[in-house]
Coordinates of C-alpha atoms in Angstrom, one line a residue:
M1 CA 0.0 0.0 0.0
N2 CA 2.8 2.5 0.9
S3 CA 4.5 1.6 -2.3
E4 CA 1.4 2.4 -4.3
I5 CA 1.0 5.8 -2.5
E6 CA 4.7 6.7 -3.2
N7 CA 4.3 5.7 -6.9
S8 CA 1.2 7.8 -7.1
K9 CA 3.0 10.8 -5.6
G10 CA 5.9 10.4 -7.9
V11 CA 3.6 10.4 -11.0
D12 CA 1.7 13.5 -9.7
Q13 CA 5.0 15.3 -9.2
R14 CA 6.2 14.5 -12.7
I15 CA 2.9 15.7 -14.3
S16 CA 2.9 18.9 -12.2
M17 CA 6.5 19.6 -13.3
V18 CA 5.7 19.0 -17.0
T19 CA 2.6 21.3 -16.9
G20 CA 4.2 23.9 -14.5
E21 CA 6.9 26.6 -14.9
P22 CA 8.4 26.0 -18.4
K23 CA 12.0 27.1 -17.7
K24 CA 12.3 24.8 -14.7
A25 CA 10.7 21.9 -16.6
I26 CA 13.1 22.3 -19.5
R27 CA 16.1 22.2 -17.2
V28 CA 14.8 19.3 -15.2
L29 CA 13.9 17.2 -18.2
A30 CA 16.9 18.2 -20.3
I31 CA 19.7 17.2 -17.9
P32 CA 18.9 13.4 -17.9
M33 CA 18.2 13.6 -21.6
I34 CA 21.6 15.1 -22.3
I35 CA 23.2 12.5 -20.1
S36 CA 21.3 9.8 -22.0
M37 CA 22.4 11.1 -25.3
F38 CA 26.0 11.4 -24.3
L39 CA 25.7 7.7 -23.3
I40 CA 24.2 6.9 -26.7
M41 CA 27.0 8.7 -28.5
A42 CA 29.6 7.1 -26.2
Y43 CA 28.0 3.8 -27.3
N44 CA 28.4 4.7 -31.0
L45 CA 31.8 6.3 -30.4
A46 CA 33.0 3.0 -28.9
D47 CA 32.3 1.2 -32.2
S48 CA 34.2 3.8 -34.2
I49 CA 37.2 3.9 -31.9
W50 CA 37.6 0.1 -31.7
V51 CA 36.8 -0.4 -35.4
A52 CA 39.3 2.3 -36.3
G53 CA 42.0 -0.1 -35.2
L54 CA 41.1 -2.4 -38.1
G55 CA 42.1 0.3 -40.6
P56 CA 40.5 3.0 -42.8
N57 CA 38.4 0.6 -44.9
A58 CA 36.7 -0.8 -41.8
L59 CA 36.0 2.7 -40.5
A60 CA 34.7 3.8 -43.9
A61 CA 32.4 0.7 -44.0
L62 CA 30.8 2.0 -40.8
G63 CA 30.5 5.4 -42.6
F64 CA 28.5 3.8 -45.4
I65 CA 26.2 2.0 -42.9
N66 CA 25.8 5.1 -40.8
P67 CA 23.2 6.9 -43.0
L68 CA 21.1 3.7 -43.2
F69 CA 21.4 3.2 -39.4
M70 CA 20.3 6.8 -38.9
I71 CA 17.2 6.0 -40.8
V72 CA 16.5 3.1 -38.4
I73 CA 17.2 5.4 -35.4
G74 CA 15.1 8.1 -37.1
L75 CA 12.1 5.7 -37.3
G76 CA 12.4 4.9 -33.6
N77 CA 12.9 8.6 -32.8
G78 CA 10.0 9.5 -35.0
L79 CA 7.6 7.1 -33.4
G80 CA 9.0 8.1 -30.0
A81 CA 8.4 11.8 -30.8
G82 CA 4.9 11.0 -32.0
A83 CA 4.1 9.2 -28.8
T84 CA 5.7 11.9 -26.7
S85 CA 3.9 14.7 -28.5
L86 CA 0.4 13.1 -28.4
I87 CA 0.7 11.9 -24.8
A88 CA 2.0 15.3 -23.6
R89 CA -0.8 17.1 -25.4
C90 CA -3.3 14.7 -23.7
I91 CA -1.7 15.4 -20.3
G92 CA -1.9 19.1 -20.9
A93 CA -5.6 18.7 -21.8
K94 CA -6.1 16.4 -18.7
N95 CA -7.2 13.5 -20.9
K96 CA -5.8 10.4 -19.2
E97 CA -7.8 8.0 -21.4
G98 CA -6.3 9.6 -24.5
A99 CA -2.8 9.3 -23.1
D100 CA -3.3 5.6 -22.4
N101 CA -4.6 4.9 -25.9
A102 CA -1.8 6.8 -27.5
A103 CA 0.8 4.8 -25.6
M104 CA -0.8 1.5 -26.6
H105 CA -1.1 2.5 -30.3
S106 CA 2.6 3.5 -30.2
L107 CA 3.7 0.0 -29.2
I108 CA 1.6 -1.6 -31.9
L109 CA 3.0 0.7 -34.5
T110 CA 6.5 -0.2 -33.2
I111 CA 6.0 -3.9 -34.0
V112 CA 4.5 -3.4 -37.4
V113 CA 7.1 -0.8 -38.6
S114 CA 10.0 -2.9 -37.3
A115 CA 8.9 -6.0 -39.1
V116 CA 8.4 -4.3 -42.5
I117 CA 11.6 -2.3 -42.4
T118 CA 13.7 -5.2 -41.3
V119 CA 12.6 -7.3 -44.3
I120 CA 13.2 -4.5 -46.8
L121 CA 16.7 -3.7 -45.5
L122 CA 17.9 -7.3 -45.3
L123 CA 16.6 -8.0 -48.8
F124 CA 18.1 -5.0 -50.5
L125 CA 21.1 -4.0 -48.3
K126 CA 23.8 -4.9 -50.9
E127 CA 22.2 -3.0 -53.7
I128 CA 21.7 0.1 -51.5
L129 CA 25.3 0.1 -50.3
L130 CA 26.6 -0.2 -53.9
L131 CA 24.4 2.8 -54.9
M132 CA 25.9 4.7 -52.0
G133 CA 29.4 4.1 -53.4
A134 CA 30.6 1.5 -50.9
G135 CA 33.0 0.0 -53.5
V136 CA 36.0 -1.8 -51.9
T137 CA 34.3 -1.6 -48.5
I138 CA 31.1 -3.5 -49.6
D139 CA 32.0 -6.8 -47.9
L140 CA 32.8 -5.1 -44.6
A141 CA 29.7 -3.0 -44.8
M142 CA 27.5 -6.0 -45.5
E143 CA 29.1 -7.9 -42.7
Y144 CA 28.3 -5.2 -40.2
G145 CA 24.9 -4.1 -41.6
Q146 CA 23.2 -7.5 -41.9
I147 CA 23.7 -8.2 -38.2
V148 CA 22.7 -4.7 -37.0
F149 CA 19.6 -4.4 -39.2
G150 CA 18.5 -7.9 -38.2
G151 CA 18.0 -6.5 -34.7
L152 CA 16.2 -3.4 -35.8
I153 CA 13.3 -3.9 -33.5
F154 CA 15.5 -3.4 -30.4
F155 CA 16.5 0.1 -31.5
I156 CA 12.9 1.2 -32.4
F157 CA 11.3 -0.3 -29.3
S158 CA 13.9 1.4 -27.1
N159 CA 13.2 4.8 -28.6
V160 CA 9.4 4.5 -28.4
A161 CA 9.3 3.1 -24.9
S162 CA 11.6 6.0 -23.8
G163 CA 9.4 8.5 -25.6
I164 CA 6.4 7.2 -23.6
L165 CA 8.1 7.6 -20.3
R166 CA 9.5 11.1 -21.2
A167 CA 6.0 12.3 -22.2
E168 CA 5.0 12.1 -18.5
G169 CA 8.3 13.6 -17.3
D170 CA 10.0 10.4 -16.4
V171 CA 13.5 11.0 -17.9
N172 CA 15.6 9.1 -15.4
R173 CA 14.6 5.5 -16.2
P174 CA 15.3 5.8 -19.9
M175 CA 18.7 7.2 -18.8
Y176 CA 19.4 4.2 -16.6
A177 CA 18.5 1.8 -19.4
I178 CA 20.8 3.6 -21.8
A179 CA 23.6 3.6 -19.2
A180 CA 23.4 -0.2 -18.8
T181 CA 23.4 -0.6 -22.5
T182 CA 26.4 1.7 -23.1
V183 CA 28.5 0.0 -20.4
L184 CA 27.8 -3.4 -21.8
N185 CA 28.6 -2.4 -25.4
I186 CA 31.9 -0.8 -24.3
I187 CA 32.8 -4.0 -22.5
L188 CA 31.8 -6.3 -25.4
D189 CA 33.3 -4.3 -28.3
P190 CA 37.0 -5.2 -27.7
I191 CA 36.2 -8.7 -26.7
F192 CA 34.2 -9.5 -29.8
I193 CA 36.3 -7.5 -32.2
Y194 CA 39.8 -8.4 -31.1
Y195 CA 39.8 -11.2 -28.5
F196 CA 37.3 -13.4 -30.5
G197 CA 38.7 -12.0 -33.8
W198 CA 35.3 -11.2 -35.3
G199 CA 36.3 -7.8 -36.7
V200 CA 33.5 -5.5 -37.7
S201 CA 30.9 -8.3 -37.1
G202 CA 32.0 -8.3 -33.5
A203 CA 31.1 -4.6 -33.2
A204 CA 27.7 -5.4 -34.7
W205 CA 27.0 -8.3 -32.3
A206 CA 28.1 -6.1 -29.3
T207 CA 25.6 -3.5 -30.4
I208 CA 22.7 -5.9 -30.8
L209 CA 23.3 -7.7 -27.5
S210 CA 23.7 -4.5 -25.5
S211 CA 20.6 -3.0 -27.1
S212 CA 18.4 -6.0 -26.2
L213 CA 19.3 -5.3 -22.6
S214 CA 17.7 -1.9 -22.8
C215 CA 14.5 -3.3 -24.3
V216 CA 14.2 -5.9 -21.5
V217 CA 14.5 -3.2 -18.8
L218 CA 12.0 -0.8 -20.5
F219 CA 9.5 -3.6 -21.2
Y220 CA 9.6 -4.5 -17.5
W221 CA 8.9 -0.9 -16.4
L222 CA 6.1 -0.2 -18.8
L223 CA 4.2 -3.5 -19.0
L224 CA 5.1 -5.5 -15.9
K225 CA 5.9 -3.1 -13.0
R226 CA 3.1 -0.7 -14.1
D227 CA 4.0 2.4 -12.0
T228 CA 3.6 4.9 -14.8
Y229 CA 1.0 7.6 -15.5
V230 CA 0.0 5.8 -18.7
S231 CA -1.4 2.3 -18.3
F232 CA -1.6 -0.6 -20.7
S233 CA -4.8 -2.5 -20.4
R234 CA -6.5 -4.6 -23.1
E235 CA -9.9 -3.7 -21.7
D236 CA -9.2 0.0 -22.0
F237 CA -7.7 -0.2 -25.5
K238 CA -9.8 1.3 -28.3
A239 CA -8.5 0.9 -31.8
S240 CA -8.6 4.3 -33.4
W241 CA -7.3 5.5 -36.8
N242 CA -7.5 9.0 -35.4
V243 CA -5.0 8.1 -32.7
I244 CA -2.7 6.5 -35.3
K245 CA -3.1 9.6 -37.5
N246 CA -2.1 11.9 -34.6
I247 CA 1.0 9.8 -33.8
L248 CA 2.0 9.6 -37.5
M249 CA 1.5 13.3 -38.1
V250 CA 4.6 13.7 -36.0
A251 CA 6.2 10.3 -36.4
L252 CA 6.2 10.2 -40.2
P253 CA 7.6 13.7 -40.8
A254 CA 10.2 13.1 -38.0
S255 CA 11.2 9.8 -39.6
I256 CA 11.4 11.4 -43.0
E257 CA 13.6 14.1 -41.6
S258 CA 16.0 11.4 -40.6
L259 CA 15.7 9.9 -44.1
V260 CA 16.4 13.3 -45.6
M261 CA 19.5 13.7 -43.4
S262 CA 20.6 10.2 -44.3
I263 CA 20.1 11.0 -48.0
L264 CA 22.2 14.1 -47.4
G265 CA 24.8 11.8 -45.7
V266 CA 24.9 9.6 -48.9
I267 CA 25.3 12.7 -51.1
L268 CA 28.1 14.1 -48.9
N269 CA 29.8 10.7 -48.9
L270 CA 29.6 10.6 -52.7
M271 CA 31.1 14.1 -52.8
L272 CA 33.9 13.0 -50.4
V273 CA 34.6 9.8 -52.5
V274 CA 35.0 11.9 -55.6
T275 CA 37.2 14.5 -53.9
G276 CA 39.3 12.3 -51.6
G277 CA 38.4 8.6 -51.8
A278 CA 37.7 6.3 -48.9
E279 CA 40.1 8.3 -46.7
A280 CA 38.0 11.4 -47.0
V281 CA 34.9 9.4 -45.9
A282 CA 36.9 7.9 -43.0
V283 CA 37.9 11.4 -41.9
Y284 CA 34.3 12.7 -42.1
T285 CA 33.0 9.6 -40.3
A286 CA 35.4 10.0 -37.4
G287 CA 35.0 13.8 -37.2
W288 CA 31.2 13.7 -37.4
R289 CA 31.0 11.4 -34.4
V290 CA 32.6 14.2 -32.4
V291 CA 30.3 16.9 -33.9
M292 CA 27.3 14.8 -32.8
M293 CA 28.6 14.7 -29.3
A294 CA 28.9 18.5 -29.3
M295 CA 25.3 18.7 -30.6
I296 CA 24.0 16.5 -27.7
P297 CA 23.1 19.4 -25.3
P298 CA 20.9 21.3 -27.8
I299 CA 19.3 18.0 -29.0
G300 CA 18.6 17.1 -25.3
I301 CA 17.1 20.5 -24.7
G302 CA 15.0 20.2 -27.9
T303 CA 13.7 16.8 -26.8
A304 CA 12.6 18.3 -23.5
A305 CA 10.9 21.1 -25.5
I306 CA 8.7 18.5 -27.2
T307 CA 7.3 17.4 -23.9
V308 CA 6.9 20.8 -22.3
G309 CA 5.8 22.5 -25.4
G310 CA 3.3 19.7 -26.2
A311 CA 1.8 20.0 -22.7
A312 CA 1.6 23.8 -23.0
Y313 CA 0.0 23.5 -26.5
G314 CA -2.5 20.9 -25.2
A315 CA -3.5 23.3 -22.4
R316 CA -3.6 26.2 -24.9
N317 CA -1.1 28.1 -22.7
Y318 CA 0.7 29.9 -25.6
K319 CA 2.6 32.1 -23.2
N320 CA 4.4 29.1 -21.8
L321 CA 4.8 27.8 -25.4
S322 CA 6.6 31.0 -26.3
T323 CA 8.8 30.7 -23.2
V324 CA 9.7 27.2 -24.2
L325 CA 10.8 28.3 -27.6
S326 CA 13.0 31.3 -26.6
Y327 CA 14.5 29.7 -23.4
S328 CA 15.4 26.4 -25.1
A329 CA 17.2 28.3 -27.9
K330 CA 19.1 30.6 -25.6
L331 CA 20.2 27.7 -23.3
G332 CA 21.3 25.6 -26.3
V333 CA 23.3 28.4 -27.9
G334 CA 25.0 29.2 -24.6
I335 CA 26.1 25.6 -24.1
A336 CA 27.1 25.3 -27.8
V337 CA 29.6 28.2 -27.4
V338 CA 31.4 26.4 -24.6
T339 CA 31.5 23.0 -26.3
G340 CA 32.4 24.5 -29.6
L341 CA 35.4 26.3 -28.1
L342 CA 36.6 23.2 -26.3
S343 CA 36.3 21.2 -29.6
Y344 CA 38.3 23.9 -31.5
V345 CA 41.1 24.2 -28.9
F346 CA 41.5 20.4 -28.4
A347 CA 40.9 19.3 -32.0
G348 CA 44.3 17.8 -32.3
N349 CA 44.0 15.8 -29.1
I350 CA 40.5 14.5 -30.0
A351 CA 41.8 13.4 -33.5
T352 CA 44.3 11.1 -31.9
I353 CA 41.5 9.1 -30.4
F354 CA 40.6 7.9 -33.9
T355 CA 44.2 7.5 -35.1
Y356 CA 45.9 5.4 -32.5
S357 CA 46.9 2.6 -34.9
P358 CA 49.7 2.8 -37.5
E359 CA 47.1 2.2 -40.2
S360 CA 45.1 5.3 -39.4
A361 CA 47.7 7.7 -38.0
F362 CA 48.0 9.7 -41.2
M363 CA 44.3 10.9 -40.9
A364 CA 45.0 12.9 -37.6
P365 CA 45.7 16.3 -39.2
S366 CA 42.6 16.1 -41.5
I367 CA 40.3 15.1 -38.6
A368 CA 41.6 18.0 -36.5
A369 CA 41.1 20.4 -39.4
F370 CA 37.5 19.1 -39.9
L371 CA 36.7 19.7 -36.2
Q372 CA 38.0 23.2 -36.2
V373 CA 35.8 24.1 -39.2
M374 CA 32.8 22.6 -37.5
F375 CA 33.1 25.0 -34.6
L376 CA 31.0 27.5 -36.4
F377 CA 28.3 24.9 -37.2
Y378 CA 27.7 24.3 -33.5
L379 CA 26.5 27.9 -32.8
T380 CA 23.4 27.9 -35.1
V381 CA 22.3 24.3 -34.6
P382 CA 20.3 25.0 -31.3
L383 CA 18.1 27.4 -33.3
G384 CA 17.1 24.8 -35.8
I385 CA 16.6 22.0 -33.3
T386 CA 14.5 24.1 -31.0
A387 CA 12.2 25.2 -33.9
S388 CA 11.7 21.6 -35.1
S389 CA 11.0 20.4 -31.5
I390 CA 8.4 23.1 -30.9
F391 CA 6.5 22.2 -34.1
Q392 CA 6.7 18.5 -33.2
G393 CA 5.4 19.2 -29.7
M394 CA 2.4 21.0 -31.3
G395 CA 1.8 18.0 -33.6
K396 CA 2.9 20.1 -36.6
G397 CA 5.4 17.5 -37.8
F398 CA 5.1 18.3 -41.5
T399 CA 6.2 21.9 -40.8
S400 CA 9.3 20.6 -39.1
L401 CA 9.9 18.4 -42.1
I402 CA 9.7 21.3 -44.6
L403 CA 12.2 23.2 -42.5
T404 CA 14.6 20.2 -42.5
I405 CA 14.3 19.7 -46.3
L406 CA 15.0 23.4 -46.8
R407 CA 18.1 23.2 -44.6
E408 CA 19.5 19.9 -45.7
V409 CA 18.6 19.6 -49.4
V410 CA 18.4 23.2 -50.5
F411 CA 21.1 24.8 -48.3
V412 CA 23.7 22.2 -47.2
A413 CA 23.7 20.1 -50.5
F414 CA 23.9 23.3 -52.6
F415 CA 26.7 25.0 -50.7
S416 CA 28.7 21.7 -50.3
Y417 CA 28.7 21.2 -54.1
L418 CA 29.5 24.9 -54.6
F419 CA 32.5 24.9 -52.4
A420 CA 33.8 21.4 -53.2
F421 CA 33.5 21.4 -57.0
T422 CA 32.6 24.8 -58.4
L423 CA 35.1 26.7 -56.2
G424 CA 37.5 23.7 -56.2
F425 CA 38.0 23.4 -52.4
G426 CA 37.8 19.6 -52.6
S427 CA 36.9 17.7 -49.4
P428 CA 37.2 20.8 -47.1
G429 CA 34.6 22.4 -49.3
V430 CA 32.1 19.8 -48.2
W431 CA 32.8 20.7 -44.6
W432 CA 32.2 24.4 -45.3
G433 CA 29.0 23.6 -47.1
I434 CA 27.7 22.0 -43.9
V435 CA 28.6 25.1 -41.9
V436 CA 27.2 27.7 -44.2
G437 CA 24.1 25.8 -45.4
G438 CA 23.3 24.4 -42.0
G439 CA 23.6 27.8 -40.4
L440 CA 21.3 29.5 -42.8
G441 CA 18.7 26.7 -42.5
C442 CA 18.7 26.8 -38.7
V443 CA 18.2 30.6 -38.6
V444 CA 15.3 30.5 -41.1
A445 CA 13.7 27.7 -39.0
Y446 CA 13.9 29.6 -35.8
I447 CA 12.4 32.8 -37.3
W448 CA 9.6 30.7 -38.7
A449 CA 8.8 29.1 -35.4
T450 CA 8.9 32.5 -33.6
I451 CA 6.4 34.1 -36.0
Y452 CA 4.1 31.1 -35.7
V453 CA 4.0 31.1 -31.9
R454 CA 3.5 34.9 -31.7
R455 CA 0.5 34.5 -34.0
L456 CA -1.0 31.9 -31.7
K457 CA -0.6 34.2 -28.7
R458 CA -2.1 37.1 -30.6
N459 CA -5.1 35.2 -31.9
Y460 CA -6.0 33.4 -28.7

């Protein structure tokens, strides 16, 4: 009985926090999310660091798999964002039944989507990789990709289950699950890759086994322990196309955003192959891992903004929604200045992490140069992330998608081609295209979101 009362108090506190003062809610939710995302990146970084010891071709193979893997992660993130947005809006509107139904529909969608995408990827993986320009790395890329994509459901379920918990302000338990997964992956990587001699397939198996642990833990919390705000009861489940539509209105655009970014990754890889071969792809692959780590704070803040902004929108509290937008952007930019400076100053030291073996040592100067160029990219990223998160929180996923297409396809691809080929900068031109194009796209997105929220406040 006491345990039930304590659980009920914990749920009430989380709901009050999500629907209360937005600045405090953003900070409280963002910190565990940022820690979780650092753990995820450490998880991915471990693969790159250990695989780098196998030589540039093995690292480049991961670079060719990475855009496809980001599509998988994007599907999970998209469904998770769809669940978070709808559940948070229901919480803001004090609709408990709607929140429960949204959670149950999200898990059903997870199973269906995972099954379909797994079959498609396993059937056509080789053809896709060849189109991406994998070339001499095709065998290594296939070796890694077939294993990882065979366990696709683990990645998608983990993201959706975490999204359900985050919608009600429970950000700690997803963090704990990710922490356990990361530690296990870091332990298994060197054992499978080098001790067992499995090479890149060892990295893939370490990823799958560690990801399955996260799923088991999240499954227990949601469906067995049952101490969450949302509940999963067969009797209360009401199949509804409208619920599916509301989830997909955020999930599909968010997933397509990841697809767009993955397509951009393919385009950039092709540009790098033409200008510098597999070595240029390896430099970009290693450097981009570091860039993603520097982007974690604004991404974590943006993820918090989906929950807090969604609750504010559901309650029609547009003043709070405006505060979420401005405060999240300011907080993200402030942190980005610090992380960007650290990345710039210690670029050479960071590069040595990826070039510790004799086979990859020659890449160190190029990786360091890439990181120093990317410093400018960090400063505008929080604006774009915050804008997309606000639109997702409101259920306006397609607006977020339009902004992503504008940034990635129109701006980044255009400027990368311009600098790399038209102006003859070669591989560094691709880097500068990311900085200039991405910066413009993020500024446009933030201005768009600001105008939209101001109109809501004025017309309400």
